[in-house]
Tab-separated table of C-alpha atoms and ligand atoms in Angstrom:
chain	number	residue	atom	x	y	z
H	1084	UNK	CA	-16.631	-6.932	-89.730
H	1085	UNK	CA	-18.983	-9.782	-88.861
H	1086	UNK	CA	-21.984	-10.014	-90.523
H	1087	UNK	CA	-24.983	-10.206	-88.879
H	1088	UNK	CA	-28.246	-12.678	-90.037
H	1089	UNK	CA	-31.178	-11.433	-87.838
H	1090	UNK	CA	-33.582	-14.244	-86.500
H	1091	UNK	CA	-36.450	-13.005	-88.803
H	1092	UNK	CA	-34.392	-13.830	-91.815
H	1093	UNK	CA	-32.683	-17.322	-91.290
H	1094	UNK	CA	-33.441	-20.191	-93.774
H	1095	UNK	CA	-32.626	-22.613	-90.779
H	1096	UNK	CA	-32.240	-25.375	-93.554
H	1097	UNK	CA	-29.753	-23.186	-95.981
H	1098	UNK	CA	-27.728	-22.293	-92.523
H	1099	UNK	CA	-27.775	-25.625	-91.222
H	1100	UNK	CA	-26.546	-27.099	-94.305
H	1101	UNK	CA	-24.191	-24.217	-94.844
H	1102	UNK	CA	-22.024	-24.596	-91.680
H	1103	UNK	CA	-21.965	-28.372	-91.571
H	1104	UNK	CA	-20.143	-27.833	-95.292
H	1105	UNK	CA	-17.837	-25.364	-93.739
H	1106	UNK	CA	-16.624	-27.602	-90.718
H	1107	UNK	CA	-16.392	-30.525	-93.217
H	1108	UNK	CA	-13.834	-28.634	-95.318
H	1109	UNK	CA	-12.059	-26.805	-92.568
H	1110	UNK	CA	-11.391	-30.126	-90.641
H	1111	UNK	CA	-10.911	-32.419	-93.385
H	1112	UNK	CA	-10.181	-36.031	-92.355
H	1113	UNK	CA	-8.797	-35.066	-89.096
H	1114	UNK	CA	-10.020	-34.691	-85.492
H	1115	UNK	CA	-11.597	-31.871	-83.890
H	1116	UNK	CA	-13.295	-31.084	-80.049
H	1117	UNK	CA	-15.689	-29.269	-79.079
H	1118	UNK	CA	-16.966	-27.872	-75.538
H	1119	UNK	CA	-20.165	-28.341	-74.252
H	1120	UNK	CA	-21.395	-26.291	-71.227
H	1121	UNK	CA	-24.928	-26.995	-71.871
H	1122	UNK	CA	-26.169	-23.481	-72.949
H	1123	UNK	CA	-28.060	-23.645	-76.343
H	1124	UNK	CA	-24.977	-22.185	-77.644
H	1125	UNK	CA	-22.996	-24.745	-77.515
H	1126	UNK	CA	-26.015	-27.532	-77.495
H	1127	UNK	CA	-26.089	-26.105	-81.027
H	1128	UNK	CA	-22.861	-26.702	-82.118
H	1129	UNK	CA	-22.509	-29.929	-80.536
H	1130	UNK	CA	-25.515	-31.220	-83.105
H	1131	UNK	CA	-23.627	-29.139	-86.069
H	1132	UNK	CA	-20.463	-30.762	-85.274
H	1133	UNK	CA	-21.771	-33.835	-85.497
H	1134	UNK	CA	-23.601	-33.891	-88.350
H	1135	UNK	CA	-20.353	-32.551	-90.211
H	1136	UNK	CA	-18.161	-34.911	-88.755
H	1137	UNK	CA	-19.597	-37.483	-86.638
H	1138	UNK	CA	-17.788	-39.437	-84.436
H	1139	UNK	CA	-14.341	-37.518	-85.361
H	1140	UNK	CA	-15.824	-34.528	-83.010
H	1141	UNK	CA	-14.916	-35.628	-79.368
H	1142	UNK	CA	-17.209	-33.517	-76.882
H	1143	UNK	CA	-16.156	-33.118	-74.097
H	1144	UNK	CA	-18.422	-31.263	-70.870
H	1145	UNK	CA	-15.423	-29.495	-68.256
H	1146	UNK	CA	-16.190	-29.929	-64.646
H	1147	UNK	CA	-14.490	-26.227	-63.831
H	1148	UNK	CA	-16.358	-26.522	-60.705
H	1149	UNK	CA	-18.603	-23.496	-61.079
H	1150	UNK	CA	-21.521	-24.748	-62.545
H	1151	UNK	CA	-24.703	-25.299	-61.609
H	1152	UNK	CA	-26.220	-28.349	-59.253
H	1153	UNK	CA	-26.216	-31.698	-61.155
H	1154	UNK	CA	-25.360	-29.711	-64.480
H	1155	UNK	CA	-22.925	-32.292	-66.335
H	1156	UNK	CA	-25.266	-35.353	-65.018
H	1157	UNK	CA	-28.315	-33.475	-66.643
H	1158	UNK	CA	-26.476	-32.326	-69.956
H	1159	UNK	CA	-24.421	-35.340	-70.766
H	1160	UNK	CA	-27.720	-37.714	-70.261
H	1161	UNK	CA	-29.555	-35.240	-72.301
H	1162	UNK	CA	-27.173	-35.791	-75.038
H	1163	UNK	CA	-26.809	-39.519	-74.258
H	1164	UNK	CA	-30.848	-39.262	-75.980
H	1165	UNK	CA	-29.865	-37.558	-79.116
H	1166	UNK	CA	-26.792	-40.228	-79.500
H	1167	UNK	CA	-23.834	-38.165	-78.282
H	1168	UNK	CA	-21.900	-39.450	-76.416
H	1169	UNK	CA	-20.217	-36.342	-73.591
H	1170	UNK	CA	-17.036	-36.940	-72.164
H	1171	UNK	CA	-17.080	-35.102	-68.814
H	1172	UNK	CA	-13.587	-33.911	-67.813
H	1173	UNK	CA	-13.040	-32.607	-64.305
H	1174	UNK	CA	-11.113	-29.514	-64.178
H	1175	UNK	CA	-12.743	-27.943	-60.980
H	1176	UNK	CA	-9.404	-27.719	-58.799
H	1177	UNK	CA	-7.375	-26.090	-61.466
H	1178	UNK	CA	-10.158	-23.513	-62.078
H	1179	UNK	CA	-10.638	-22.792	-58.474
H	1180	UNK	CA	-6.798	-22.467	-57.972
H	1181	UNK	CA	-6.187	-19.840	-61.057
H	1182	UNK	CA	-9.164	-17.664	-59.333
H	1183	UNK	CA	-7.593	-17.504	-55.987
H	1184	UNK	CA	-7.392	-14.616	-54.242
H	1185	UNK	CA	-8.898	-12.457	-57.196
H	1186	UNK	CA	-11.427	-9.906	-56.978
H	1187	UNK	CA	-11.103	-7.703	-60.264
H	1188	UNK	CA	-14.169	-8.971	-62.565
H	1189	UNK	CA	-12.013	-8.598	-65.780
H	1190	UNK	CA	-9.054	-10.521	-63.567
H	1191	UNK	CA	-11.294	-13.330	-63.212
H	1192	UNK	CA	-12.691	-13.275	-66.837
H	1193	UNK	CA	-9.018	-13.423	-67.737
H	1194	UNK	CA	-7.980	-16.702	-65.373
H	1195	UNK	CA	-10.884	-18.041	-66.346
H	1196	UNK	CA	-10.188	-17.520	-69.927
H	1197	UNK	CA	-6.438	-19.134	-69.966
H	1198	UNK	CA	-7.430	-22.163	-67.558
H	1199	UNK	CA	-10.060	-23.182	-70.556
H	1200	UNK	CA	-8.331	-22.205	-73.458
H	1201	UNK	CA	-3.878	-22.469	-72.441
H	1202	UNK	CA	-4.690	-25.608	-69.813
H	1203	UNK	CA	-7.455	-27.712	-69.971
H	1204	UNK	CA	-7.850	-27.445	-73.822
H	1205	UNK	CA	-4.162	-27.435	-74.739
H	1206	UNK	CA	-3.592	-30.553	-72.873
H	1207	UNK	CA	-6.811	-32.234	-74.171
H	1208	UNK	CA	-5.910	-31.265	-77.819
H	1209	UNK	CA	-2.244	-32.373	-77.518
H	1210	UNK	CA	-3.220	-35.795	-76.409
H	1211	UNK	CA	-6.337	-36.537	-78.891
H	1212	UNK	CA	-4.425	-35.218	-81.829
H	1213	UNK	CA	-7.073	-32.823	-82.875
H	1214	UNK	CA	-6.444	-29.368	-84.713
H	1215	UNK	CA	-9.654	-28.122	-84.107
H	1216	UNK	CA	-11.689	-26.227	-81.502
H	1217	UNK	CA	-15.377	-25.819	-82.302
H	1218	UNK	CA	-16.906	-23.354	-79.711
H	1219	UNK	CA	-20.746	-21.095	-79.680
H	1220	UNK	CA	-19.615	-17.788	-79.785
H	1221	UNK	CA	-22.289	-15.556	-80.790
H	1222	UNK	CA	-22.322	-11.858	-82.062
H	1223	UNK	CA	-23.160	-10.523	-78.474
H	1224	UNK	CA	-20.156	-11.977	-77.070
H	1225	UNK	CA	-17.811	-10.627	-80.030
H	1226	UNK	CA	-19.708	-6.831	-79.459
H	1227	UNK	CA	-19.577	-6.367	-75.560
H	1228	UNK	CA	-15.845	-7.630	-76.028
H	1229	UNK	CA	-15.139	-5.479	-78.952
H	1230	UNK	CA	-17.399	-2.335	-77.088
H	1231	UNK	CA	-14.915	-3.277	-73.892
H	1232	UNK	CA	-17.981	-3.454	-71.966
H	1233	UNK	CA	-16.979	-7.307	-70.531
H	1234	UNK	CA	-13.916	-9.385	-72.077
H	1235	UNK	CA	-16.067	-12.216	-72.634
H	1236	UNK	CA	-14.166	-15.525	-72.043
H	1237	UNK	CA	-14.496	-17.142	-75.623
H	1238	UNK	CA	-13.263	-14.228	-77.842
H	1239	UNK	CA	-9.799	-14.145	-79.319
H	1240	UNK	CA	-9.701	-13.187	-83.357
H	1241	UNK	CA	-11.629	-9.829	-82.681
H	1242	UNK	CA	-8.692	-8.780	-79.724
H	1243	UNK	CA	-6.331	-9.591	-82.427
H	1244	UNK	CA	-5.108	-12.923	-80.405
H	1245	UNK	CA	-4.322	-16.213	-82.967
H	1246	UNK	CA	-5.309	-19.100	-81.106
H	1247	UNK	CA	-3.289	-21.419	-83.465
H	1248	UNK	CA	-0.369	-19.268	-82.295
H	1249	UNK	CA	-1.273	-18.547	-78.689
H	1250	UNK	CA	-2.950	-22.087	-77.646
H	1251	UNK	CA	-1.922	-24.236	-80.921
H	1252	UNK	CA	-5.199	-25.105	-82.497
H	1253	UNK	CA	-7.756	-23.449	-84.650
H	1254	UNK	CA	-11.029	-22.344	-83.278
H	1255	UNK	CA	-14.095	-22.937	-85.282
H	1256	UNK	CA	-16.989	-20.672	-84.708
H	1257	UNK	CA	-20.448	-21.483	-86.699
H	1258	UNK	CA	-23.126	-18.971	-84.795
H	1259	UNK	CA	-20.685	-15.991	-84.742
H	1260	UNK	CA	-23.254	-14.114	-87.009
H	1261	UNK	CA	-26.727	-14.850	-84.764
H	1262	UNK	CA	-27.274	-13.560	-81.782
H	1263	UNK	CA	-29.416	-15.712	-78.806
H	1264	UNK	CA	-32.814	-15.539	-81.000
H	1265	UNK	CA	-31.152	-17.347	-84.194
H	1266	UNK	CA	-29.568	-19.711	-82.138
H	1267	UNK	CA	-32.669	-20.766	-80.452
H	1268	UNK	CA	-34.293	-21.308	-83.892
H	1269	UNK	CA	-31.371	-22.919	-85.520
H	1270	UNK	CA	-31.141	-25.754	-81.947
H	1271	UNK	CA	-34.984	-26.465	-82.512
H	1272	UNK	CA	-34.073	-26.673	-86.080
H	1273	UNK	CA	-31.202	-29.366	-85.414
H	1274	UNK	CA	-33.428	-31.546	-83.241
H	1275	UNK	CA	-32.351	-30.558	-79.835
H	1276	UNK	CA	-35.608	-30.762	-77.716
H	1277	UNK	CA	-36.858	-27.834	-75.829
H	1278	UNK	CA	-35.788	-28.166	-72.567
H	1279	UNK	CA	-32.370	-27.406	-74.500
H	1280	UNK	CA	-33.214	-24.507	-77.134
H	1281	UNK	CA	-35.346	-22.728	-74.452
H	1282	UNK	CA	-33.290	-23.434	-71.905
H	1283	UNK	CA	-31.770	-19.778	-70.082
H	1284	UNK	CA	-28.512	-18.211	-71.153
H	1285	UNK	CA	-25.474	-19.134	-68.381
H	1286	UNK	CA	-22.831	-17.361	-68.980
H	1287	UNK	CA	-19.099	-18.921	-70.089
H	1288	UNK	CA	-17.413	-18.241	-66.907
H	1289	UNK	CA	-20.777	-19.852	-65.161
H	1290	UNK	CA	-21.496	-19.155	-61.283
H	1291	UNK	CA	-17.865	-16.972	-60.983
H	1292	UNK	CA	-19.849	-14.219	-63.581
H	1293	UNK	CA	-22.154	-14.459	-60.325
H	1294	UNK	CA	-19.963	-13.914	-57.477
H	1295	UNK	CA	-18.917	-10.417	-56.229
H	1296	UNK	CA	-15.601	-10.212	-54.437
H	1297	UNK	CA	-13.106	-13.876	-54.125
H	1298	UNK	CA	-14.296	-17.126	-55.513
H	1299	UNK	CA	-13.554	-20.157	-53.330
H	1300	UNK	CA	-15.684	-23.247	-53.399
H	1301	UNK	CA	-17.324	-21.924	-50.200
H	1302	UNK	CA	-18.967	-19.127	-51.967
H	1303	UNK	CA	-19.669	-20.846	-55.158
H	1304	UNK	CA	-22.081	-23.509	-53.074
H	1305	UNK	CA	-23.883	-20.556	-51.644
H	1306	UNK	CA	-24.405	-19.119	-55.142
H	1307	UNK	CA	-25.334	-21.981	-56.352
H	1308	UNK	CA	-27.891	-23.267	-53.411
H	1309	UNK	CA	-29.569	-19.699	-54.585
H	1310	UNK	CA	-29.758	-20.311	-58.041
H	1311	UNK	CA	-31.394	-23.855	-57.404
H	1312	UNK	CA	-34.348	-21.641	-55.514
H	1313	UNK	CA	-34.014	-18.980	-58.176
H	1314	UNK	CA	-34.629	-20.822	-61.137
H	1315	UNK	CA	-37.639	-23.104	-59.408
H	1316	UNK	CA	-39.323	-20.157	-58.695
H	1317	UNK	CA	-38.984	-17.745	-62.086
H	1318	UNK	CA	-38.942	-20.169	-64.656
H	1319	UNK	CA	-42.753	-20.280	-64.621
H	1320	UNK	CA	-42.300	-16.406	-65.772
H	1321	UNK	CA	-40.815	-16.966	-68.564
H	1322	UNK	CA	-38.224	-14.355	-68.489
H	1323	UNK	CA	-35.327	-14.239	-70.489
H	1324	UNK	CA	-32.918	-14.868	-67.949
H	1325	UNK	CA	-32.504	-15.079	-64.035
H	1326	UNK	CA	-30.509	-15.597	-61.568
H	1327	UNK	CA	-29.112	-14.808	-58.014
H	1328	UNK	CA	-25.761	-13.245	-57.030
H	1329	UNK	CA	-23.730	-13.381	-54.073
H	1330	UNK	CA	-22.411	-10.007	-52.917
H	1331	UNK	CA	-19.253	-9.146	-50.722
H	1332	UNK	CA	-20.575	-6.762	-48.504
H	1333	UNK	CA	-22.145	-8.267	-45.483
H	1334	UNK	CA	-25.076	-6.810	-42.862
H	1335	UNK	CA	-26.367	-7.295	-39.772
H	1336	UNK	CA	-29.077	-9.587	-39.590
H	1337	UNK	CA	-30.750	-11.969	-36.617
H	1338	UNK	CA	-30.781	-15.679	-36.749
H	1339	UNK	CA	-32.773	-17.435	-34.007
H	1340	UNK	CA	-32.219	-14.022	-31.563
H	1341	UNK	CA	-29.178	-13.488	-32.012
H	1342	UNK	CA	-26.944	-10.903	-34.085
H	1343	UNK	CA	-25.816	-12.778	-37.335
H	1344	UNK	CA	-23.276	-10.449	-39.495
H	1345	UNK	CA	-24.673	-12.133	-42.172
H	1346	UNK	CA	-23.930	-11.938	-46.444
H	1347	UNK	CA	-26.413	-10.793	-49.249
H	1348	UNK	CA	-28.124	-12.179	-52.477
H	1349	UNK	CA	-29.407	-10.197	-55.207
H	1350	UNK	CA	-31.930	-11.172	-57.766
H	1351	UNK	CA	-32.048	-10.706	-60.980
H	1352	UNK	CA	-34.610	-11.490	-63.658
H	1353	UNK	CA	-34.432	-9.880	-66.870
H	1354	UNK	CA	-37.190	-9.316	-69.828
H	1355	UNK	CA	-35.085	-9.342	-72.994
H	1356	UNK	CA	-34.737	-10.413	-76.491
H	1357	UNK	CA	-31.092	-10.478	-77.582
H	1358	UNK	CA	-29.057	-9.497	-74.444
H	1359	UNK	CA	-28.355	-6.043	-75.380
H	1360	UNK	CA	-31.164	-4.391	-73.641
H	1361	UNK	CA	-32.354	-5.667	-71.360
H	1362	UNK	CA	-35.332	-4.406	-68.082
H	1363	UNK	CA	-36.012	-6.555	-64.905
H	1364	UNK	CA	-38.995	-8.032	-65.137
H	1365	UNK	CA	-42.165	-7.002	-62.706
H	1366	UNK	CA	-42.500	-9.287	-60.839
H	1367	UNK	CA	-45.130	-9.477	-58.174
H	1368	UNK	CA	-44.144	-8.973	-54.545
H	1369	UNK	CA	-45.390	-12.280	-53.760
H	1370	UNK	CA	-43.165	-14.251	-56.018
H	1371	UNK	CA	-40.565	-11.641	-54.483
H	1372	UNK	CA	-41.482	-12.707	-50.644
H	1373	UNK	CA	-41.832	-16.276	-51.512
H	1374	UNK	CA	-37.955	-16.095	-53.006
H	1375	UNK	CA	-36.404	-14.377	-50.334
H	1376	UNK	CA	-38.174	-16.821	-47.872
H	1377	UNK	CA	-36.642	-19.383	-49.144
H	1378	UNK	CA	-33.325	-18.553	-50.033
H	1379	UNK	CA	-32.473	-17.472	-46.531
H	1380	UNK	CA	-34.232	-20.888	-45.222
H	1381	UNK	CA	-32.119	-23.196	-47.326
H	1382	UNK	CA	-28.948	-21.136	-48.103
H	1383	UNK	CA	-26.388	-20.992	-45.041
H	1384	UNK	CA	-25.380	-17.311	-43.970
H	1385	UNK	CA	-27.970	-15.424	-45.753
H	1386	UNK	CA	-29.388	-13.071	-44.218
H	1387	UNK	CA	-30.732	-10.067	-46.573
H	1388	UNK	CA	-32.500	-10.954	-50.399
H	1389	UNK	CA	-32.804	-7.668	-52.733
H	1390	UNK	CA	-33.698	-7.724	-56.469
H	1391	UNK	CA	-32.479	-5.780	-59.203
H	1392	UNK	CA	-34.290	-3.129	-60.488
H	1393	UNK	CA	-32.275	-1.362	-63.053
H	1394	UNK	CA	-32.502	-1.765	-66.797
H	1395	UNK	CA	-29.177	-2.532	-69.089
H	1396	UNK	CA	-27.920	-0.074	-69.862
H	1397	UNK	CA	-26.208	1.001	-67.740
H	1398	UNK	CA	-26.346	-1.979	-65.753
H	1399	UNK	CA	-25.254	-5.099	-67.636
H	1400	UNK	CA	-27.027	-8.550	-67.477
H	1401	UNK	CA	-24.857	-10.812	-65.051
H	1402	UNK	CA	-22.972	-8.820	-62.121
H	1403	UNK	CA	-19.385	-9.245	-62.680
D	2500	LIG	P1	-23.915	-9.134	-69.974
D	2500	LIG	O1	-23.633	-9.495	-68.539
D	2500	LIG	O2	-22.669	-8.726	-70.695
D	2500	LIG	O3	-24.408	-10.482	-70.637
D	2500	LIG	O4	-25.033	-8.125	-70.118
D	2500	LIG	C1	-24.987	-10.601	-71.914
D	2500	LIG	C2	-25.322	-12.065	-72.134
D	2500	LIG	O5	-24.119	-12.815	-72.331
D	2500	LIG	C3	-23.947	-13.777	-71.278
D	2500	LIG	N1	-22.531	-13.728	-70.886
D	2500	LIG	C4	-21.568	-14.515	-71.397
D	2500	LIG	N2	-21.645	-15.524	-72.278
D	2500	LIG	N3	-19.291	-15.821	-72.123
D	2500	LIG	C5	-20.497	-16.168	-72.641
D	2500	LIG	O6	-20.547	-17.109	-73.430
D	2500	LIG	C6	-19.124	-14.823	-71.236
D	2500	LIG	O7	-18.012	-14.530	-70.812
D	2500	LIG	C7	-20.343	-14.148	-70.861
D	2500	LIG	N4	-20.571	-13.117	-70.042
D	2500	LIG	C8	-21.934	-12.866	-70.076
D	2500	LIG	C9	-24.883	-13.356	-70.169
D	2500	LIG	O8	-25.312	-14.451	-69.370
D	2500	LIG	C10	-26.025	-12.708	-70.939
D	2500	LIG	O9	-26.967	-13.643	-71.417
């Protein structure tokens, strides 16, 4: 049983100081690495890592091909400013080729799962020597796996899986007793500047979470032109989180006259404080008009925009 410090009731300092200790002794003199997608999550634990064991922590940004435009530019050269340095690894055709064909969402979850953890992270531990994984899994994560609402992608311990035995290092997991709200106050705490702390939640498994049906590189650019428009256009809201997802089932729509059997992106923005509620935020039907315009302007083969209008539960925050 994990437990749980609410955001009300961290000593940011005390925590801070607390977890650095703990990496320090678990790691010793050796080497560990750590992921870095970007998410405050992780942003976190990159700073935490490095305070504990400076340049012994080799972080490393994967290119699985599914994130969002000009993501590893923009987080390594945010990084670059607070002196770490982000080794981007590119990964994207081995992703894209463990997902083929697949349409089950806990199928995916799972591909995407061993192609981090057995593959790309096997092979990059092997070669730098380190024993050590450090990785942002937060209580969320552990509960919606444990609940068996979603396998999320970075839980192991709780399923009763050994990494050490399954993928032959340790994994090292500082915020597994906050949930989003502490982590956001422990990231401003550590120095990382807003644009990281505040920035949205993006899920583990990235723009794949976001795509109903197969993921090829095809559909991922058509998610992803979305999400560009998506996150221009709601971040001025303030929401908790939002984003746009590409559905399988396609409809007839016109393009310049003519019929266009066209595909469909949903909306979502969500009001929330912790991810386990969540409601879609009201948004006004002009912000709605003005996002539908757009994405079927600038995204190719779109021809129908709806948004989301159900509260989790029962629906859950991203689609797959
Ligand atoms: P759901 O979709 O389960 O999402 O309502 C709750 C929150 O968690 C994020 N999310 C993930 N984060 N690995 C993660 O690190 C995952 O596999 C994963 N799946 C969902 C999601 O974006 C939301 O903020």
């Amino acid at each position: 049983m994990i437990k749980e410090i609410i955001a009300q009731e961290i000593n940011t300092e005390r925590f801070i100081n607390e977890k650095v200790e703990e990496i320090k002794r678990a790691v010793g003199d050796g080497m560990a690495i750590n992921a870095l997608s970007g998410g405050v999550d992780s942003s976190a634990v990159t700073m935490l890592g490095h305070r504990a064991l400076g340049k012994r922590l080799k972080t490393v940004f994967i290119e699985n091909g599914l994130m969002r435009e000009g993501e590893s530019e923009q987080v390594a050269g945010f990084f670059q400013k607070l002196g770490v340095t982000v080794e981007v690894v590119d990964a994207s055709k081995e992703f894209f080729s463990a997902l083929k064909g697949i349409v089950d969402p806990e199928e995916k979850r799972e591909a995407i799962t061993q192609t981090f953890y057995r593959n790309v992270f096997g092979r990059m531990v092997k070669e730098s020597g380190a024993k050590y994984l450090l990785q942002g899994t937060i209580l969320t994560d552990v509960d919606e796996t444990v609940a068996g609402v979603k396998r999320q992608h970075n839980v192991f311990e709780q399923l009763g899986i050994d990494p050490l035995e399954t993928f032959g290092y340790r994994i090292i997991e500082p915020l597994i007793q906050l949930r989003k709200d502490g982590v956001r106050k422990i990231g401003k705490a550590l120095g990382l500047p807003a644009e990281l702390f505040e920035r949205i939640p993006f899920p583990g498994p990235a723009l794949a979470a976001r795509v109903i049906g197969v993921v090829t590189p095809e559909r991922i650019e058509t998610v992803r032109k979305a999400t560009v428009i998506v996150e221009r256009l709601l971040k001025s809201t303030g929401s908790f989180q939002y984003m746009a997802i590409l559905h399988e089932d396609r409809v007839t729509g016109m393009r310049d006259g003519m019929r266009d059997f066209g595909q469909q992106i949903e909306v979502r923005c969500w009001d929330s404080v912790d991810a386990r509620t969540a409601t879609p935020t009201q948004l006004s039907f002009e912000i709605l008009k003005t996002l539908a315009s757009q994405i079927i302007r600038d995204v190719p083969g779109i021809v129908s925009v709806t948004y989301n209008i159900t509260p989790k539960p029962p629906s859950t925050i991203e689609a797959i």
